[in-house]
PDB file of C-alpha atoms in Angstrom:
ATOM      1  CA  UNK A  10     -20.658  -3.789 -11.718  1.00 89.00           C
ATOM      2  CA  UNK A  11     -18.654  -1.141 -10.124  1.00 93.00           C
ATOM      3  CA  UNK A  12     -19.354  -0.035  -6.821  1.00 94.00           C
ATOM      4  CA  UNK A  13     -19.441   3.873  -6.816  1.00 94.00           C
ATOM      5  CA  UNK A  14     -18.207   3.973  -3.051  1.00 95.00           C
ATOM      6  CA  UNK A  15     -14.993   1.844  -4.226  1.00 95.00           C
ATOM      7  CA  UNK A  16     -13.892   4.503  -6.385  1.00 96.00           C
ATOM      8  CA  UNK A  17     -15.016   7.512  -3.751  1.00 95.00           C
ATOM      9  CA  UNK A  18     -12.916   5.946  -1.278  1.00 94.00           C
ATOM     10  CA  UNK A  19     -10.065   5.775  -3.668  1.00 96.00           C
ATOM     11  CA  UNK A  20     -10.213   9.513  -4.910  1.00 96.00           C
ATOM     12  CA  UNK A  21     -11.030  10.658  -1.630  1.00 94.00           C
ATOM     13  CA  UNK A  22      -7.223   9.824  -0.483  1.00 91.00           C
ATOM     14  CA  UNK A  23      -5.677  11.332  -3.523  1.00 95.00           C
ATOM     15  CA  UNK A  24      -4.752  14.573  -2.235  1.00 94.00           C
ATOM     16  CA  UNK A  25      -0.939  16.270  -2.063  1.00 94.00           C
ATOM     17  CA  UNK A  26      -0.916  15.792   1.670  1.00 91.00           C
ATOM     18  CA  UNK A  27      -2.447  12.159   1.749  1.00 91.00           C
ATOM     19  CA  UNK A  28      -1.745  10.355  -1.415  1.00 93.00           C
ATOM     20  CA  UNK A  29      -1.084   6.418  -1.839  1.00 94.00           C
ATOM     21  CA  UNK A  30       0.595   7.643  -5.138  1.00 97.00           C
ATOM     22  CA  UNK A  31       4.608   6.322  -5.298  1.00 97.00           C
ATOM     23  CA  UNK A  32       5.406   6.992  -8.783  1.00 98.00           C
ATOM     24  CA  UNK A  33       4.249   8.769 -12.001  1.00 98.00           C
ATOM     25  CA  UNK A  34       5.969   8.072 -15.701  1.00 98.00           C
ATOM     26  CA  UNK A  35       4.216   8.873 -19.218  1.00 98.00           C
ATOM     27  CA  UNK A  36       4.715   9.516 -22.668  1.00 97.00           C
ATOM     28  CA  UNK A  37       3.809  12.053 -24.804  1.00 97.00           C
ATOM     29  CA  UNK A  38       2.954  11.477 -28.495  1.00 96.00           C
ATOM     30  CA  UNK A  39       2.736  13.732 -32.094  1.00 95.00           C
ATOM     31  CA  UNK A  40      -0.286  13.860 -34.093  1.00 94.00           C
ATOM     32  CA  UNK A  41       0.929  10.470 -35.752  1.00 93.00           C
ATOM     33  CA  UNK A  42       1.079   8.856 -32.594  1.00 92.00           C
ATOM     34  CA  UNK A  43       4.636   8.299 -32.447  1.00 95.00           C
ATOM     35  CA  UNK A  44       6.190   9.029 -29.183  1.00 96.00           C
ATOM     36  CA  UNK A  45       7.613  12.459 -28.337  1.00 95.00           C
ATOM     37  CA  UNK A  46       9.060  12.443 -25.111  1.00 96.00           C
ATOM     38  CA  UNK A  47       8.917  10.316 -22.016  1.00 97.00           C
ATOM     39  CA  UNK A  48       9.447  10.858 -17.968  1.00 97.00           C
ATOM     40  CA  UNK A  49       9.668   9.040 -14.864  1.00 98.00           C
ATOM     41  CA  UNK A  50       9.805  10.327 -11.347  1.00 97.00           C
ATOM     42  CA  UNK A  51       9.365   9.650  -7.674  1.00 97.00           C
ATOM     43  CA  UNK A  52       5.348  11.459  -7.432  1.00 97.00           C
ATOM     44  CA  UNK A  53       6.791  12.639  -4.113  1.00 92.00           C
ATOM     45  CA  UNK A  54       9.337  14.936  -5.436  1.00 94.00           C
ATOM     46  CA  UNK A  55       6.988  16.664  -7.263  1.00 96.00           C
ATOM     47  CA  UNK A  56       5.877  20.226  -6.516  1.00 96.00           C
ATOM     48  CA  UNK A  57       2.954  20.983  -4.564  1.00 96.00           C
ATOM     49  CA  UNK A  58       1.284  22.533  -7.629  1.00 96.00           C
ATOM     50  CA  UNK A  59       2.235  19.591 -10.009  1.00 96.00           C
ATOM     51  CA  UNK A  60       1.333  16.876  -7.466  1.00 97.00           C
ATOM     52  CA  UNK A  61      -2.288  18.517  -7.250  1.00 97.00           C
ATOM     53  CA  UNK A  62      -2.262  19.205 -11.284  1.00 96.00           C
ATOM     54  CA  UNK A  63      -1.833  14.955 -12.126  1.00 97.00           C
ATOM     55  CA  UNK A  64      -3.933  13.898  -9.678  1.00 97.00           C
ATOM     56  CA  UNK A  65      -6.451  15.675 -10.890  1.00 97.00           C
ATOM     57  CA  UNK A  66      -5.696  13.713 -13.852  1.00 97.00           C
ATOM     58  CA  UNK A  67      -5.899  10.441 -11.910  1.00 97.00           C
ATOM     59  CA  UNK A  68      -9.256  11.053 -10.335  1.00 97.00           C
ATOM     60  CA  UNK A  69     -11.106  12.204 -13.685  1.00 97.00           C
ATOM     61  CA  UNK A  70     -10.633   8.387 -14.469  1.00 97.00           C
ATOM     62  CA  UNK A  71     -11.702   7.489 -11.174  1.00 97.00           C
ATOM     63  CA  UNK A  72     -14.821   9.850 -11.453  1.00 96.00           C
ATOM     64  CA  UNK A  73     -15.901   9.284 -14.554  1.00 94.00           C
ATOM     65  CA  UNK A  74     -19.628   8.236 -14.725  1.00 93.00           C
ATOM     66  CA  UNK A  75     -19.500   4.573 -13.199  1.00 93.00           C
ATOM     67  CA  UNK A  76     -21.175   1.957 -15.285  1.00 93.00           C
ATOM     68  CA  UNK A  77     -21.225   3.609 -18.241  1.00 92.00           C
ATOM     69  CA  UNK A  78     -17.437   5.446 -18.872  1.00 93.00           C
ATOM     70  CA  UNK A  79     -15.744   3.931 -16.571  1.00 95.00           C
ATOM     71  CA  UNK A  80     -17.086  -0.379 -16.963  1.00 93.00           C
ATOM     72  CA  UNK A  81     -15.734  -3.515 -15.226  1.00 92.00           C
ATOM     73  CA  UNK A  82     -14.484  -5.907 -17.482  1.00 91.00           C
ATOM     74  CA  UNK A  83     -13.380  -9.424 -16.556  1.00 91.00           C
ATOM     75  CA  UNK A  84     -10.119 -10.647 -17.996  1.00 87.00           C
ATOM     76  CA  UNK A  85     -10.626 -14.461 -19.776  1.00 82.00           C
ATOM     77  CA  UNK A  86      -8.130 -17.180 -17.749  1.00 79.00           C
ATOM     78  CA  UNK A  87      -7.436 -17.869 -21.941  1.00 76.00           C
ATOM     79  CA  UNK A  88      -5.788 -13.739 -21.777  1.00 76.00           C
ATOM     80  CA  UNK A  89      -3.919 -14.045 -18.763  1.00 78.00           C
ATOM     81  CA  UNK A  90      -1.048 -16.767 -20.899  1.00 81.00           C
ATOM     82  CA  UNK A  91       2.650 -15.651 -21.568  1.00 83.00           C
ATOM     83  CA  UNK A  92       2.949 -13.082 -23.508  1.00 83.00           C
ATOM     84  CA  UNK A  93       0.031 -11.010 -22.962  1.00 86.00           C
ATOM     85  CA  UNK A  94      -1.441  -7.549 -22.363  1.00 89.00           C
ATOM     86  CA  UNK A  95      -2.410  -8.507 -19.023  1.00 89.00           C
ATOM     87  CA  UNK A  96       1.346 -10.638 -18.241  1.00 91.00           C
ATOM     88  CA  UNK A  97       2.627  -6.688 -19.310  1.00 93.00           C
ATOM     89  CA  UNK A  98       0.610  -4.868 -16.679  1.00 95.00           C
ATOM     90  CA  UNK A  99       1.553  -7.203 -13.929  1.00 94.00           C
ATOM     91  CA  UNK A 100       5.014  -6.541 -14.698  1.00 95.00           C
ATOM     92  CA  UNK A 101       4.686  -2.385 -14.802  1.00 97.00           C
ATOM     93  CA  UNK A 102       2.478  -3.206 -11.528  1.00 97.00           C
ATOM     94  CA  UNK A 103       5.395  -5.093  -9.853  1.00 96.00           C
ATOM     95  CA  UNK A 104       8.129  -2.863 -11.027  1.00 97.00           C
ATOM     96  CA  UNK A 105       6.424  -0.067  -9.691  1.00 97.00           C
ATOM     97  CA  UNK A 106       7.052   1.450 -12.637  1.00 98.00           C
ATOM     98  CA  UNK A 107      10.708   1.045 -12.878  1.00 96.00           C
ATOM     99  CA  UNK A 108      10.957  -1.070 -15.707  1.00 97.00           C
ATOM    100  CA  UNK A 109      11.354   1.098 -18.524  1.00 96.00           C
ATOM    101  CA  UNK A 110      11.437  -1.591 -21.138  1.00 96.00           C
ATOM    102  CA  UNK A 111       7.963  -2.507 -19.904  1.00 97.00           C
ATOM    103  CA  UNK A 112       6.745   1.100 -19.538  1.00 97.00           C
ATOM    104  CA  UNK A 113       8.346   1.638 -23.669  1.00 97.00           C
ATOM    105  CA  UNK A 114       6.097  -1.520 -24.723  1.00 95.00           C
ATOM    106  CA  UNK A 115       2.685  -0.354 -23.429  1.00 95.00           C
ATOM    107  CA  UNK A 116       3.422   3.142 -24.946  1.00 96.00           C
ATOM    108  CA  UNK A 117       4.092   1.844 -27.961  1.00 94.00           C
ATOM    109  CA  UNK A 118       0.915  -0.247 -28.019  1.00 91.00           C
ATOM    110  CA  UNK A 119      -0.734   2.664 -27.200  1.00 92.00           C
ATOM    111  CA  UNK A 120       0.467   4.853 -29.588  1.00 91.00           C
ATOM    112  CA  UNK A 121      -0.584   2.702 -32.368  1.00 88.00           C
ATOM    113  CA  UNK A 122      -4.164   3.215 -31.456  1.00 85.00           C
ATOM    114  CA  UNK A 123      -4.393   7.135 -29.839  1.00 84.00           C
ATOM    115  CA  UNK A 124      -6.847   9.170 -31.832  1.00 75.00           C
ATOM    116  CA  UNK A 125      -5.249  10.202 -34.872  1.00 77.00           C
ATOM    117  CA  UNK A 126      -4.807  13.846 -35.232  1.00 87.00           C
ATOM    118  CA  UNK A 127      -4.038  14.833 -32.195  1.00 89.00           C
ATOM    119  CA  UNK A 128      -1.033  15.246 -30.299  1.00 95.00           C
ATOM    120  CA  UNK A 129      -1.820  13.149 -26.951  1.00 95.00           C
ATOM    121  CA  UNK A 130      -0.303  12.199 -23.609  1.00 96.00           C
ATOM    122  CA  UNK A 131      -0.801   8.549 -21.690  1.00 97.00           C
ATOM    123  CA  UNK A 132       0.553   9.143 -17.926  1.00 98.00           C
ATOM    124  CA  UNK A 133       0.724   5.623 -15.624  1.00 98.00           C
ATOM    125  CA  UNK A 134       0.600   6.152 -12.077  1.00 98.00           C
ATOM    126  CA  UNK A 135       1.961   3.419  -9.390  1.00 98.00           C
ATOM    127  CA  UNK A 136      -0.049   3.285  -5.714  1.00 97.00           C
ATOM    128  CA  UNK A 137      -0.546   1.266  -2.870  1.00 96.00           C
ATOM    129  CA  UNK A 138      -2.998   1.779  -0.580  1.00 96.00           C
ATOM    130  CA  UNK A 139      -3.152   0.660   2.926  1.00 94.00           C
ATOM    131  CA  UNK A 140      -7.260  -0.476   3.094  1.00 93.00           C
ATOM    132  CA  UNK A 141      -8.620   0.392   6.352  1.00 90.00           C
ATOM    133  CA  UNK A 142     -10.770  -1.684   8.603  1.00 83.00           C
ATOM    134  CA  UNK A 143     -14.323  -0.838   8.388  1.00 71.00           C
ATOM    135  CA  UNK A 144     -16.470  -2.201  11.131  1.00 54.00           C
ATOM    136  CA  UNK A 145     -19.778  -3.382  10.832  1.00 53.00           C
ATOM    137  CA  UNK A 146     -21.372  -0.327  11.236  1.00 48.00           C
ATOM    138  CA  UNK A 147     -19.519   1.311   8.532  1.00 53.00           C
ATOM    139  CA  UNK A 148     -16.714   3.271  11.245  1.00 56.00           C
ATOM    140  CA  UNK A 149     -13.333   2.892  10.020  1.00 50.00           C
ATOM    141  CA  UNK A 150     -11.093   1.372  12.580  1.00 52.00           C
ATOM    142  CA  UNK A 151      -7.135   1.142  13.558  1.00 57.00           C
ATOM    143  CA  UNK A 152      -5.226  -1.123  11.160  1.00 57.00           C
ATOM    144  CA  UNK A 153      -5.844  -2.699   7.887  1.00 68.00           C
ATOM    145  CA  UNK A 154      -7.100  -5.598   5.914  1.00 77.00           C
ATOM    146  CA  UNK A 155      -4.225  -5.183   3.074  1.00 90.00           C
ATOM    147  CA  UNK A 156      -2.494  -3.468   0.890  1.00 95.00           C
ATOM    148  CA  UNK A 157      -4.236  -2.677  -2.849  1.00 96.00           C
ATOM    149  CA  UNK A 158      -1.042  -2.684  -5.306  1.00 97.00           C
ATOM    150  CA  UNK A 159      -2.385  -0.818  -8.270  1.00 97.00           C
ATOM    151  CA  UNK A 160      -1.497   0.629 -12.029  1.00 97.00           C
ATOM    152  CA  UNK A 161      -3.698   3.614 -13.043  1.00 98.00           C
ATOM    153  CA  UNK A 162      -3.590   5.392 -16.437  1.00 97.00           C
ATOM    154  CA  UNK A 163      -4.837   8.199 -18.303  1.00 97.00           C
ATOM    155  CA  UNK A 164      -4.895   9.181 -21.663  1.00 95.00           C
ATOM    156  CA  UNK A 165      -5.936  12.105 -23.425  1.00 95.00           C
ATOM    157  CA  UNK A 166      -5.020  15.515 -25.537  1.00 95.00           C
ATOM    158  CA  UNK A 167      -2.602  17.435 -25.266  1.00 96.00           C
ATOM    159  CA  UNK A 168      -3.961  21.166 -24.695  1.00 94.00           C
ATOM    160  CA  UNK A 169      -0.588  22.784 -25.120  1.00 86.00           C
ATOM    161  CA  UNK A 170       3.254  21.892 -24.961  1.00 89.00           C
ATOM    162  CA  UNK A 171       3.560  18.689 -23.006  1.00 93.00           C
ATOM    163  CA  UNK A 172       0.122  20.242 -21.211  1.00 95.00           C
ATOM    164  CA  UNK A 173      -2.353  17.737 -21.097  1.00 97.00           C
ATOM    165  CA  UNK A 174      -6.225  18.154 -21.013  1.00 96.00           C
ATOM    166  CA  UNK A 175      -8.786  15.880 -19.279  1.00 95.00           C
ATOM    167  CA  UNK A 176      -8.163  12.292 -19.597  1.00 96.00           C
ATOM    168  CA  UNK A 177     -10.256  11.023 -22.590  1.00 94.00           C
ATOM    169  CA  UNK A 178      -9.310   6.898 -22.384  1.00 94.00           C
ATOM    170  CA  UNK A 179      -8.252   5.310 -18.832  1.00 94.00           C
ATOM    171  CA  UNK A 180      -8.300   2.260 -16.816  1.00 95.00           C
ATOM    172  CA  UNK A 181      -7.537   1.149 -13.358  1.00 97.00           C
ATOM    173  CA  UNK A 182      -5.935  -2.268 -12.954  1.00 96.00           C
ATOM    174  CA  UNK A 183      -6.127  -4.147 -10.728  1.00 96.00           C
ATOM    175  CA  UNK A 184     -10.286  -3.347 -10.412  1.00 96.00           C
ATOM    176  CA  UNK A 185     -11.168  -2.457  -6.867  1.00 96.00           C
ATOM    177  CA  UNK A 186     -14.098  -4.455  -6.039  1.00 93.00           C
ATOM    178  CA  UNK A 187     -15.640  -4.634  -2.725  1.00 92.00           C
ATOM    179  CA  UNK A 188     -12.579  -3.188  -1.219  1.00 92.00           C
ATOM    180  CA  UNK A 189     -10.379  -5.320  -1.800  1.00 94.00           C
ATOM    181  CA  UNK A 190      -7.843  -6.192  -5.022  1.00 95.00           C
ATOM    182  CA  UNK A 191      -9.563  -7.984  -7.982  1.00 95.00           C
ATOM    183  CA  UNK A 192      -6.984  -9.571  -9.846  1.00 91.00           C
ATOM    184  CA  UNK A 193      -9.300 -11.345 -12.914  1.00 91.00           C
ATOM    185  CA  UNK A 194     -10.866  -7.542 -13.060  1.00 94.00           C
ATOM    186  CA  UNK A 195     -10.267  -4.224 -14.604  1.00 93.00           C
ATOM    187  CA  UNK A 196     -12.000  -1.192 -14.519  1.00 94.00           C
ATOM    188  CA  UNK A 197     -12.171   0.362 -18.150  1.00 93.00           C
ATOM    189  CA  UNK A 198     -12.652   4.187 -18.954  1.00 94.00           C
ATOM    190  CA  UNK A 199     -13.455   5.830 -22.298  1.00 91.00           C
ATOM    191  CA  UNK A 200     -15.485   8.020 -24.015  1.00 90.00           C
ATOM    192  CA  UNK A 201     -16.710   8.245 -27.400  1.00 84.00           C
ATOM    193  CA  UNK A 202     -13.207   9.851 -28.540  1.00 81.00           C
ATOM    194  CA  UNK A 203     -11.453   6.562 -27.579  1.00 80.00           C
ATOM    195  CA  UNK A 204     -14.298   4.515 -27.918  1.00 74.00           C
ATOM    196  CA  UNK A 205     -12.253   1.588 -29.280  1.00 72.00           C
ATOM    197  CA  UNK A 206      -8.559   2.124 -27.661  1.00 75.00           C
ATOM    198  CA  UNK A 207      -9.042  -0.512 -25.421  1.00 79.00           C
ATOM    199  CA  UNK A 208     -10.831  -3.010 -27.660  1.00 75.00           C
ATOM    200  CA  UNK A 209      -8.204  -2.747 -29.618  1.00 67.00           C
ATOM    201  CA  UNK A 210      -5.581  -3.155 -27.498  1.00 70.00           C
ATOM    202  CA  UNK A 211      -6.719  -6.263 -26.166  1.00 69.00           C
ATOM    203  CA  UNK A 212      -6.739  -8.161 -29.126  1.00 57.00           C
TER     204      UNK A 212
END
């Protein structure tokens, strides 16, 4: 179960003047689901105005009803072999997102399974975030306990020209549990438009 507090204390940082955010890339794909354009950029350089516009991108995944859209899902020891989804994300996780070949191999997989119809969008962003000390009566404290290394995505329709609406599909990996990095976890968000994206995907 996800701890609603884990994610608050997440979102709550993700703000142009505070955010653990490095690094945003995404793709963008036609109605087919065949990729359209890509991009990859320090999230620092970005504008004031564009910095606010994807995170609020990044915390609708975070936001989304806990438990119900957005779900914990353990990942099977059998799906963490060579090879797999999972193998894939730690890479994109480790690169920081600066291993394109990585980044064109989960858009592809993507693409095969975006709603078909619609022209759509999948953005990855790259954060690590220094976990405070809390104390025993809940104060936060000087220093830290470490440092949560994670890969967040959204995925959604586009709303205009490369404009993308609210993410629709999401996940955040590794899960946050308890504060601290789960690494056999990962939080899962959909809604019925992309009910089965990440079903899919896993297989």
């Amino acid at each position: 179960m996800i701890n609603r507090e884990d994610m608050l204390e997440l979102t709550r940082r993700m703000t142009p003047a505070r955010s653990h955010i490095d690094r945003i890339a995404g793709a963008y794909y036609d109605a087919e689901g065949y990729i359209d354009g890509t991009f990859n950029t320090h999230f620092l350089k970005l504008f004031t105005a564009e910095k606010t516009k994807n995170l609020e991108l990044a915390k609708a995944v975070l936001q989304a009803e806990t438990n119900k859209q957005l779900k914990d899902y353990r990942i099977p020891e059998t799906g963490r072999k060579p090879g797999s989804i999972w193998q894939l994300l730690d890479g994109i996780k480790e690169s920081g997102l600066q291993n394109d070949a990585f980044l064109d191999l989960l858009y592809e997989m993507i693409g095969e399974r975006v709603a078909p119809g619609k022209e759509s969008y999948c953005f990855l962003f790259h954060g690590m975030y220094d976990v405070p000390v809390k104390g025993t009566d809940k104060e936060w404290q000087e220093g830290s306990e470490e440092v949560y290394n994670y890969l967040l995505c959204a995925v959604g329709p586009l709303e205009g020209e490369y404009e993308p609406g609210l993410p629709e599909a999401g996940f955040l990996y590794p899960a946050f549990r308890q504060r601290s990095t789960a690494c056999n976890y990962i939080n899962l968000y959909e809604t019925a438009a992309y009910q089965n994206l990440w079903n899919l995907l896993w297989k």
